Amino acid sequence: MSASVLVTYATRYGATQEVAEVVAATLREHGLAVDLQPMRKVRSLEGYRAVVLGAPLYIGRWQKDARDFLSQRREDLAQRQVIVFTLGPIRPDEKEWEDVRGQFDQQLAKYPWLKPVAVELFGGRYDPTKLRFPDSLLAALPASPLHGALASDVRDWTAIRAWANDLVAQLQSA
Ligand SMILES: Cc1cc2nc3c(=O)[nH]c(=O)nc-3n(C[C@H](O)[C@H](O)[C@H](O)COP(=O)(O)O)c2cc1C
């Protein structure tokens, strides 16, 4: 059986990829045929009736692969059931989550033709020792919100699996 759901992700340090892997595995456990691919490797959306997009936020915007994917695949995505998840907050801090929800909403508003049937925000992972240039420089600037931030991983795997489970009924009816 050919895959009917594509889970595709953008990532810089792998955190979103790991979430996408768990989402794809959870959907497969329910018998859905699922492909998993990084956005930059997707050649065609033919054969997929639904697409789950995952992307992290960087300086208030989706990582570039996601922005490129959305711009280039507009017509294909507009004809399919689309689900979007975003990674961002790196602390369990309500104010930070509120701000990041605003960033997420702003990104969605840039693509008014995109009508996701579900959207979700998850916590992210941050490790200052693994940053590459220019992120390392940015994080070191005293004015940066990342300045002095400690390594963290606030991805809630229980919530991620529960969310993916909840998607199943929607995807099966697509
Ligand atoms: C340089 C830099 C800038 C970031 N900017 C934001 C941001 O504006 N908003 C946000 O919610 N998270 C921000 N983050 C946190 C990332 O979204 C988070 O670490 C995410 O898990 C990264 O996912 P990835 O490993 O898949 O790239 C930033 C992280 C870095 C390193």
mmCIF file of C-alpha atoms and ligand atoms in Angstrom:
data_model
loop_
_atom_site.group_PDB
_atom_site.id
_atom_site.type_symbol
_atom_site.label_atom_id
_atom_site.label_comp_id
_atom_site.label_asym_id
_atom_site.label_seq_id
_atom_site.Cartn_x
_atom_site.Cartn_y
_atom_site.Cartn_z
ATOM 1 C CA MET A 1 0.000 0.000 0.000
ATOM 2 C CA SER A 2 1.414 3.393 -0.886
ATOM 3 C CA ALA A 3 1.798 5.909 1.918
ATOM 4 C CA SER A 4 -1.085 8.287 2.251
ATOM 5 C CA VAL A 5 0.266 10.560 4.954
ATOM 6 C CA LEU A 6 3.528 12.486 4.742
ATOM 7 C CA VAL A 7 5.175 13.662 7.949
ATOM 8 C CA THR A 8 7.774 16.207 6.941
ATOM 9 C CA TYR A 9 10.012 18.398 9.059
ATOM 10 C CA ALA A 10 12.515 21.238 9.071
ATOM 11 C CA THR A 11 15.265 21.160 11.673
ATOM 12 C CA ARG A 12 18.591 22.715 12.540
ATOM 13 C CA TYR A 13 19.744 20.612 15.507
ATOM 14 C CA GLY A 14 17.536 17.540 15.244
ATOM 15 C CA ALA A 15 14.904 18.231 17.923
ATOM 16 C CA THR A 16 12.045 18.634 15.452
ATOM 17 C CA GLN A 17 13.173 15.568 13.527
ATOM 18 C CA GLU A 18 12.886 13.477 16.685
ATOM 19 C CA VAL A 19 9.371 14.778 17.309
ATOM 20 C CA ALA A 20 8.421 14.050 13.685
ATOM 21 C CA GLU A 21 9.757 10.495 14.104
ATOM 22 C CA VAL A 22 7.551 9.922 17.139
ATOM 23 C CA VAL A 23 4.506 11.433 15.386
ATOM 24 C CA ALA A 24 5.085 9.193 12.339
ATOM 25 C CA ALA A 25 5.596 6.087 14.512
ATOM 26 C CA THR A 26 2.426 6.822 16.492
ATOM 27 C CA LEU A 27 0.358 7.197 13.323
ATOM 28 C CA ARG A 28 1.803 3.936 11.964
ATOM 29 C CA GLU A 29 0.821 2.119 15.159
ATOM 30 C CA HIS A 30 -2.770 2.873 14.156
ATOM 31 C CA GLY A 31 -2.293 1.305 10.741
ATOM 32 C CA LEU A 32 -1.838 4.485 8.740
ATOM 33 C CA ALA A 33 0.637 4.361 5.864
ATOM 34 C CA VAL A 34 3.109 7.117 6.662
ATOM 35 C CA ASP A 35 6.256 8.438 5.004
ATOM 36 C CA LEU A 36 8.734 10.553 6.949
ATOM 37 C CA GLN A 37 11.042 12.978 5.155
ATOM 38 C CA PRO A 38 12.922 16.210 5.754
ATOM 39 C CA MET A 39 11.224 19.057 3.838
ATOM 40 C CA ARG A 40 14.306 19.733 1.765
ATOM 41 C CA LYS A 41 14.189 16.174 0.350
ATOM 42 C CA VAL A 42 10.509 16.125 -0.602
ATOM 43 C CA ARG A 43 10.200 16.016 -4.383
ATOM 44 C CA SER A 44 6.434 15.604 -4.769
ATOM 45 C CA LEU A 45 3.264 15.431 -2.716
ATOM 46 C CA GLU A 46 1.562 13.150 -5.205
ATOM 47 C CA GLY A 47 -0.080 10.181 -3.520
ATOM 48 C CA TYR A 48 -0.401 11.887 -0.125
ATOM 49 C CA ARG A 49 -3.837 12.924 1.017
ATOM 50 C CA ALA A 50 -2.543 14.529 4.204
ATOM 51 C CA VAL A 51 0.665 16.284 5.202
ATOM 52 C CA VAL A 52 1.924 16.836 8.753
ATOM 53 C CA LEU A 53 4.430 19.725 8.797
ATOM 54 C CA GLY A 54 6.832 20.232 11.694
ATOM 55 C CA ALA A 55 9.143 23.221 12.042
ATOM 56 C CA PRO A 56 11.092 24.990 14.784
ATOM 57 C CA LEU A 57 11.067 28.730 15.380
ATOM 58 C CA TYR A 58 14.260 30.734 15.012
ATOM 59 C CA ILE A 59 14.232 34.422 15.837
ATOM 60 C CA GLY A 60 10.490 34.506 15.559
ATOM 61 C CA ARG A 61 10.226 32.717 12.230
ATOM 62 C CA TRP A 62 9.980 29.164 10.991
ATOM 63 C CA GLN A 63 13.317 27.695 10.011
ATOM 64 C CA LYS A 64 14.063 28.504 6.362
ATOM 65 C CA ASP A 65 13.390 25.024 4.925
ATOM 66 C CA ALA A 66 9.822 25.334 6.183
ATOM 67 C CA ARG A 67 9.342 28.803 4.709
ATOM 68 C CA ASP A 68 10.722 27.605 1.366
ATOM 69 C CA PHE A 69 8.557 24.477 1.468
ATOM 70 C CA LEU A 70 5.402 26.472 2.114
ATOM 71 C CA SER A 71 6.152 28.935 -0.669
ATOM 72 C CA GLN A 72 7.065 26.267 -3.203
ATOM 73 C CA ARG A 73 4.275 23.800 -2.392
ATOM 74 C CA ARG A 74 1.419 26.205 -2.009
ATOM 75 C CA GLU A 75 -0.842 24.678 -4.661
ATOM 76 C CA ASP A 76 -0.196 21.092 -3.576
ATOM 77 C CA LEU A 77 -0.752 21.897 0.088
ATOM 78 C CA ALA A 78 -3.930 23.854 -0.561
ATOM 79 C CA GLN A 79 -5.488 20.652 -1.961
ATOM 80 C CA ARG A 80 -4.559 18.453 0.993
ATOM 81 C CA GLN A 81 -5.381 18.058 4.631
ATOM 82 C CA VAL A 82 -2.567 19.877 6.450
ATOM 83 C CA ILE A 83 -1.510 19.658 10.085
ATOM 84 C CA VAL A 84 1.196 21.898 11.537
ATOM 85 C CA PHE A 85 3.319 21.548 14.644
ATOM 86 C CA THR A 86 5.984 23.943 15.853
ATOM 87 C CA LEU A 87 8.817 23.699 18.359
ATOM 88 C CA GLY A 88 9.982 26.777 20.189
ATOM 89 C CA PRO A 89 9.926 27.444 23.925
ATOM 90 C CA ILE A 90 13.031 26.228 25.713
ATOM 91 C CA ARG A 91 11.829 26.855 29.269
ATOM 92 C CA PRO A 92 8.670 25.820 31.115
ATOM 93 C CA ASP A 93 7.779 29.456 31.540
ATOM 94 C CA GLU A 94 4.199 30.607 30.868
ATOM 95 C CA LYS A 95 5.236 34.065 29.606
ATOM 96 C CA GLU A 96 7.693 32.522 27.149
ATOM 97 C CA TRP A 97 5.009 30.111 25.878
ATOM 98 C CA GLU A 98 2.590 32.978 25.431
ATOM 99 C CA ASP A 99 5.138 34.976 23.415
ATOM 100 C CA VAL A 100 5.971 31.964 21.281
ATOM 101 C CA ARG A 101 2.277 31.294 20.617
ATOM 102 C CA GLY A 102 2.226 34.824 19.206
ATOM 103 C CA GLN A 103 5.205 34.007 16.970
ATOM 104 C CA PHE A 104 3.469 30.826 15.795
ATOM 105 C CA ASP A 105 0.268 32.750 15.002
ATOM 106 C CA GLN A 106 2.272 35.335 13.083
ATOM 107 C CA GLN A 107 3.922 32.645 10.985
ATOM 108 C CA LEU A 108 0.569 31.040 10.201
ATOM 109 C CA ALA A 109 -0.833 34.454 9.254
ATOM 110 C CA LYS A 110 1.886 34.808 6.600
ATOM 111 C CA TYR A 111 0.305 31.894 4.725
ATOM 112 C CA PRO A 112 -3.417 32.747 4.720
ATOM 113 C CA TRP A 113 -4.093 30.135 2.037
ATOM 114 C CA LEU A 114 -2.858 27.449 4.445
ATOM 115 C CA LYS A 115 -5.860 26.087 6.335
ATOM 116 C CA PRO A 116 -4.484 23.537 8.802
ATOM 117 C CA VAL A 117 -7.040 21.226 10.378
ATOM 118 C CA ALA A 118 -4.855 21.063 13.502
ATOM 119 C CA VAL A 119 -1.964 23.116 14.884
ATOM 120 C CA GLU A 120 0.137 22.484 17.968
ATOM 121 C CA LEU A 121 3.040 24.063 19.794
ATOM 122 C CA PHE A 122 5.607 21.888 21.577
ATOM 123 C CA GLY A 123 8.542 22.788 23.752
ATOM 124 C CA GLY A 124 11.956 22.509 22.144
ATOM 125 C CA ARG A 125 15.485 21.455 22.979
ATOM 126 C CA TYR A 126 18.358 23.869 23.435
ATOM 127 C CA ASP A 127 22.051 23.136 23.976
ATOM 128 C CA PRO A 128 24.390 26.152 23.920
ATOM 129 C CA THR A 129 27.443 23.882 23.565
ATOM 130 C CA LYS A 130 26.197 22.528 20.210
ATOM 131 C CA LEU A 131 25.323 25.789 18.483
ATOM 132 C CA ARG A 132 26.951 26.512 15.155
ATOM 133 C CA PHE A 133 27.747 29.932 13.768
ATOM 134 C CA PRO A 134 25.863 32.293 13.529
ATOM 135 C CA ASP A 135 23.560 30.890 16.254
ATOM 136 C CA SER A 136 26.537 30.714 18.649
ATOM 137 C CA LEU A 137 27.259 34.389 18.088
ATOM 138 C CA LEU A 138 23.632 35.361 18.465
ATOM 139 C CA ALA A 139 23.268 33.443 21.733
ATOM 140 C CA ALA A 140 26.403 35.107 23.113
ATOM 141 C CA LEU A 141 25.113 38.654 22.595
ATOM 142 C CA PRO A 142 24.155 40.186 25.941
ATOM 143 C CA ALA A 143 20.918 41.513 24.431
ATOM 144 C CA SER A 144 19.857 38.087 23.169
ATOM 145 C CA PRO A 145 17.038 36.265 24.985
ATOM 146 C CA LEU A 146 19.291 33.193 24.701
ATOM 147 C CA HIS A 147 22.176 34.866 26.521
ATOM 148 C CA GLY A 148 23.044 32.722 29.542
ATOM 149 C CA ALA A 149 20.265 30.229 28.830
ATOM 150 C CA LEU A 150 21.075 26.751 30.129
ATOM 151 C CA ALA A 151 20.737 23.548 28.168
ATOM 152 C CA SER A 152 17.173 22.266 28.276
ATOM 153 C CA ASP A 153 14.800 19.834 26.664
ATOM 154 C CA VAL A 154 11.170 20.658 27.327
ATOM 155 C CA ARG A 155 9.685 18.350 24.722
ATOM 156 C CA ASP A 156 6.806 16.584 26.451
ATOM 157 C CA TRP A 157 6.766 13.145 24.852
ATOM 158 C CA THR A 158 3.519 12.164 26.553
ATOM 159 C CA ALA A 159 1.802 15.239 25.107
ATOM 160 C CA ILE A 160 3.389 14.640 21.689
ATOM 161 C CA ARG A 161 2.168 11.029 21.552
ATOM 162 C CA ALA A 162 -1.281 12.022 22.812
ATOM 163 C CA TRP A 163 -1.535 14.713 20.154
ATOM 164 C CA ALA A 164 -0.494 12.267 17.410
ATOM 165 C CA ASN A 165 -3.058 9.755 18.702
ATOM 166 C CA ASP A 166 -5.746 12.419 18.485
ATOM 167 C CA LEU A 167 -4.842 13.078 14.850
ATOM 168 C CA VAL A 168 -5.595 9.529 13.791
ATOM 169 C CA ALA A 169 -9.377 9.847 13.535
ATOM 170 C CA GLN A 170 -9.013 13.033 11.526
ATOM 171 C CA LEU A 171 -6.491 11.472 9.158
ATOM 172 C CA GLN A 172 -8.523 8.312 8.686
ATOM 173 C CA SER A 173 -11.501 10.358 7.575
ATOM 174 C CA ALA A 174 -9.468 12.487 5.148
HETATM 175 C C1 LIG B 1 19.619 30.965 17.616
HETATM 176 C C2 LIG B 1 18.310 30.443 18.120
HETATM 177 C C3 LIG B 1 17.173 31.230 18.018
HETATM 178 C C4 LIG B 1 15.940 30.754 18.505
HETATM 179 N N1 LIG B 1 14.844 31.546 18.381
HETATM 180 C C5 LIG B 1 13.644 31.102 18.854
HETATM 181 C C6 LIG B 1 12.494 31.893 18.751
HETATM 182 O O1 LIG B 1 12.489 33.010 18.222
HETATM 183 N N2 LIG B 1 11.331 31.422 19.259
HETATM 184 C C7 LIG B 1 11.261 30.207 19.847
HETATM 185 O O2 LIG B 1 10.203 29.835 20.311
HETATM 186 N N3 LIG B 1 12.342 29.395 19.927
HETATM 187 C C8 LIG B 1 13.542 29.822 19.453
HETATM 188 N N4 LIG B 1 14.638 29.013 19.541
HETATM 189 C C9 LIG B 1 14.507 27.670 20.136
HETATM 190 C C10 LIG B 1 14.359 26.578 19.065
HETATM 191 O O3 LIG B 1 13.153 26.724 18.367
HETATM 192 C C11 LIG B 1 14.393 25.223 19.772
HETATM 193 O O4 LIG B 1 15.687 25.053 20.293
HETATM 194 C C12 LIG B 1 14.025 24.071 18.845
HETATM 195 O O5 LIG B 1 13.846 22.888 19.591
HETATM 196 C C13 LIG B 1 15.077 23.813 17.786
HETATM 197 O O6 LIG B 1 14.661 22.734 16.989
HETATM 198 P P1 LIG B 1 15.626 21.978 15.975
HETATM 199 O O7 LIG B 1 16.677 21.268 16.800
HETATM 200 O O8 LIG B 1 14.747 21.022 15.262
HETATM 201 O O9 LIG B 1 16.225 22.985 15.046
HETATM 202 C C14 LIG B 1 15.872 29.470 19.085
HETATM 203 C C15 LIG B 1 17.026 28.678 19.190
HETATM 204 C C16 LIG B 1 18.227 29.156 18.713
HETATM 205 C C17 LIG B 1 19.462 28.289 18.844
#
